[in-house]
């Protein structure tokens, strides 16, 4: 069996690569690959959704650190993964100050 390495250095066989990735692994992979590509640390995953061809996640990152911390500039990014858990794209969907509630969104 052929082995492939994922971004978190765990080994998945070729057979496992053909199966959908479990949610926990998808979230870890998304955060790791997103950080590698952008240099931004994903502080949390605020949304995840199974799509027809993989996963869609929304990750929260600090884009600009300020003092006090409540004034730091945060952003939400939509991150998409394929069935195997490989990052296929990302886009920023909003920016906000850490200490501000967003009245336009519920949740």
mmCIF file of C-alpha atoms in Angstrom:
data_model
loop_
_atom_site.group_PDB
_atom_site.id
_atom_site.type_symbol
_atom_site.label_atom_id
_atom_site.label_comp_id
_atom_site.label_asym_id
_atom_site.label_seq_id
_atom_site.Cartn_x
_atom_site.Cartn_y
_atom_site.Cartn_z
ATOM 1 C CA UNK A 1 0.000 0.000 0.000
ATOM 2 C CA UNK A 2 1.231 3.480 -0.859
ATOM 3 C CA UNK A 3 1.494 5.959 2.009
ATOM 4 C CA UNK A 4 0.998 9.702 1.705
ATOM 5 C CA UNK A 5 1.818 12.351 4.273
ATOM 6 C CA UNK A 6 -0.750 14.916 5.271
ATOM 7 C CA UNK A 7 0.059 18.412 6.500
ATOM 8 C CA UNK A 8 0.148 17.219 10.118
ATOM 9 C CA UNK A 9 2.756 14.541 9.200
ATOM 10 C CA UNK A 10 0.379 11.662 9.934
ATOM 11 C CA UNK A 11 0.392 8.923 7.330
ATOM 12 C CA UNK A 12 -2.707 7.971 5.355
ATOM 13 C CA UNK A 13 -2.723 5.055 2.964
ATOM 14 C CA UNK A 14 -3.854 5.503 -0.652
ATOM 15 C CA UNK A 15 -7.079 3.678 0.279
ATOM 16 C CA UNK A 16 -7.703 6.121 3.154
ATOM 17 C CA UNK A 17 -7.035 9.050 0.796
ATOM 18 C CA UNK A 18 -10.066 7.968 -1.262
ATOM 19 C CA UNK A 19 -12.420 8.073 1.752
ATOM 20 C CA UNK A 20 -13.831 11.306 3.188
ATOM 21 C CA UNK A 21 -11.683 12.684 5.988
ATOM 22 C CA UNK A 22 -13.195 12.703 9.516
ATOM 23 C CA UNK A 23 -14.345 16.094 10.817
ATOM 24 C CA UNK A 24 -11.683 16.457 13.530
ATOM 25 C CA UNK A 25 -8.899 15.715 11.080
ATOM 26 C CA UNK A 26 -10.429 18.081 8.514
ATOM 27 C CA UNK A 27 -10.458 20.907 11.076
ATOM 28 C CA UNK A 28 -6.832 20.287 12.123
ATOM 29 C CA UNK A 29 -5.719 20.094 8.494
ATOM 30 C CA UNK A 30 -7.571 23.271 7.534
ATOM 31 C CA UNK A 31 -6.053 25.255 10.406
ATOM 32 C CA UNK A 32 -2.551 23.961 9.699
ATOM 33 C CA UNK A 33 -2.613 24.508 5.923
ATOM 34 C CA UNK A 34 -4.276 27.920 6.296
ATOM 35 C CA UNK A 35 -1.530 29.028 8.704
ATOM 36 C CA UNK A 36 1.184 27.681 6.380
ATOM 37 C CA UNK A 37 -0.234 29.630 3.417
ATOM 38 C CA UNK A 38 -1.137 32.922 5.071
ATOM 39 C CA UNK A 39 1.086 33.160 8.143
ATOM 40 C CA UNK A 40 -2.077 33.896 10.155
ATOM 41 C CA UNK A 41 -2.852 31.686 13.155
ATOM 42 C CA UNK A 42 -6.410 30.363 13.185
ATOM 43 C CA UNK A 43 -7.616 31.039 16.736
ATOM 44 C CA UNK A 44 -10.829 29.084 16.336
ATOM 45 C CA UNK A 45 -13.173 27.401 13.894
ATOM 46 C CA UNK A 46 -16.536 29.131 14.223
ATOM 47 C CA UNK A 47 -18.421 27.187 11.550
ATOM 48 C CA UNK A 48 -18.063 23.930 9.674
ATOM 49 C CA UNK A 49 -20.251 22.327 7.082
ATOM 50 C CA UNK A 50 -20.073 19.164 4.995
ATOM 51 C CA UNK A 51 -20.409 19.995 1.299
ATOM 52 C CA UNK A 52 -20.955 17.713 -1.658
ATOM 53 C CA UNK A 53 -17.247 17.572 -2.405
ATOM 54 C CA UNK A 54 -15.567 18.172 0.972
ATOM 55 C CA UNK A 55 -15.834 20.655 3.834
ATOM 56 C CA UNK A 56 -16.401 24.393 4.286
ATOM 57 C CA UNK A 57 -15.093 25.980 7.485
ATOM 58 C CA UNK A 58 -15.003 29.500 8.855
ATOM 59 C CA UNK A 59 -11.894 30.290 10.873
ATOM 60 C CA UNK A 60 -11.265 33.312 13.079
ATOM 61 C CA UNK A 61 -7.827 34.947 12.984
ATOM 62 C CA UNK A 62 -6.166 38.007 14.486
ATOM 63 C CA UNK A 63 -4.957 40.167 11.612
ATOM 64 C CA UNK A 64 -3.636 43.110 13.622
ATOM 65 C CA UNK A 65 -2.719 43.039 17.305
ATOM 66 C CA UNK A 66 -3.523 46.213 19.244
ATOM 67 C CA UNK A 67 -3.437 47.378 22.844
ATOM 68 C CA UNK A 68 -5.777 46.877 24.551
ATOM 69 C CA UNK A 69 -6.473 43.409 23.144
ATOM 70 C CA UNK A 70 -10.175 44.201 22.703
ATOM 71 C CA UNK A 71 -9.181 46.628 19.922
ATOM 72 C CA UNK A 72 -7.250 43.976 17.945
ATOM 73 C CA UNK A 73 -8.443 43.551 14.362
ATOM 74 C CA UNK A 74 -9.939 40.104 13.750
ATOM 75 C CA UNK A 75 -11.111 38.442 10.542
ATOM 76 C CA UNK A 76 -13.244 35.501 9.500
ATOM 77 C CA UNK A 77 -12.051 33.390 6.593
ATOM 78 C CA UNK A 78 -14.034 30.774 4.725
ATOM 79 C CA UNK A 79 -11.766 27.783 4.081
ATOM 80 C CA UNK A 80 -12.713 24.966 1.721
ATOM 81 C CA UNK A 81 -11.302 21.432 1.736
ATOM 82 C CA UNK A 82 -11.712 18.548 -0.674
ATOM 83 C CA UNK A 83 -12.858 15.032 0.326
ATOM 84 C CA UNK A 84 -9.310 14.064 1.339
ATOM 85 C CA UNK A 85 -8.957 17.134 3.563
ATOM 86 C CA UNK A 86 -6.649 19.169 1.326
ATOM 87 C CA UNK A 87 -7.182 22.921 1.306
ATOM 88 C CA UNK A 88 -8.724 24.007 -2.009
ATOM 89 C CA UNK A 89 -9.319 27.679 -1.260
ATOM 90 C CA UNK A 90 -9.914 30.441 1.252
ATOM 91 C CA UNK A 91 -11.343 33.954 1.298
ATOM 92 C CA UNK A 92 -11.839 36.632 3.920
ATOM 93 C CA UNK A 93 -15.536 37.154 4.573
ATOM 94 C CA UNK A 94 -15.404 39.886 7.248
ATOM 95 C CA UNK A 95 -13.188 41.988 9.529
ATOM 96 C CA UNK A 96 -14.067 43.243 12.984
ATOM 97 C CA UNK A 97 -12.598 44.523 16.250
ATOM 98 C CA UNK A 98 -12.238 41.761 18.844
ATOM 99 C CA UNK A 99 -14.269 43.644 21.440
ATOM 100 C CA UNK A 100 -17.239 44.460 19.198
ATOM 101 C CA UNK A 101 -20.404 42.445 18.797
ATOM 102 C CA UNK A 102 -21.576 42.007 15.235
ATOM 103 C CA UNK A 103 -25.226 43.070 15.103
ATOM 104 C CA UNK A 104 -25.632 41.966 11.487
ATOM 105 C CA UNK A 105 -25.038 38.281 12.266
ATOM 106 C CA UNK A 106 -26.859 35.982 14.608
ATOM 107 C CA UNK A 107 -25.129 33.296 16.649
#
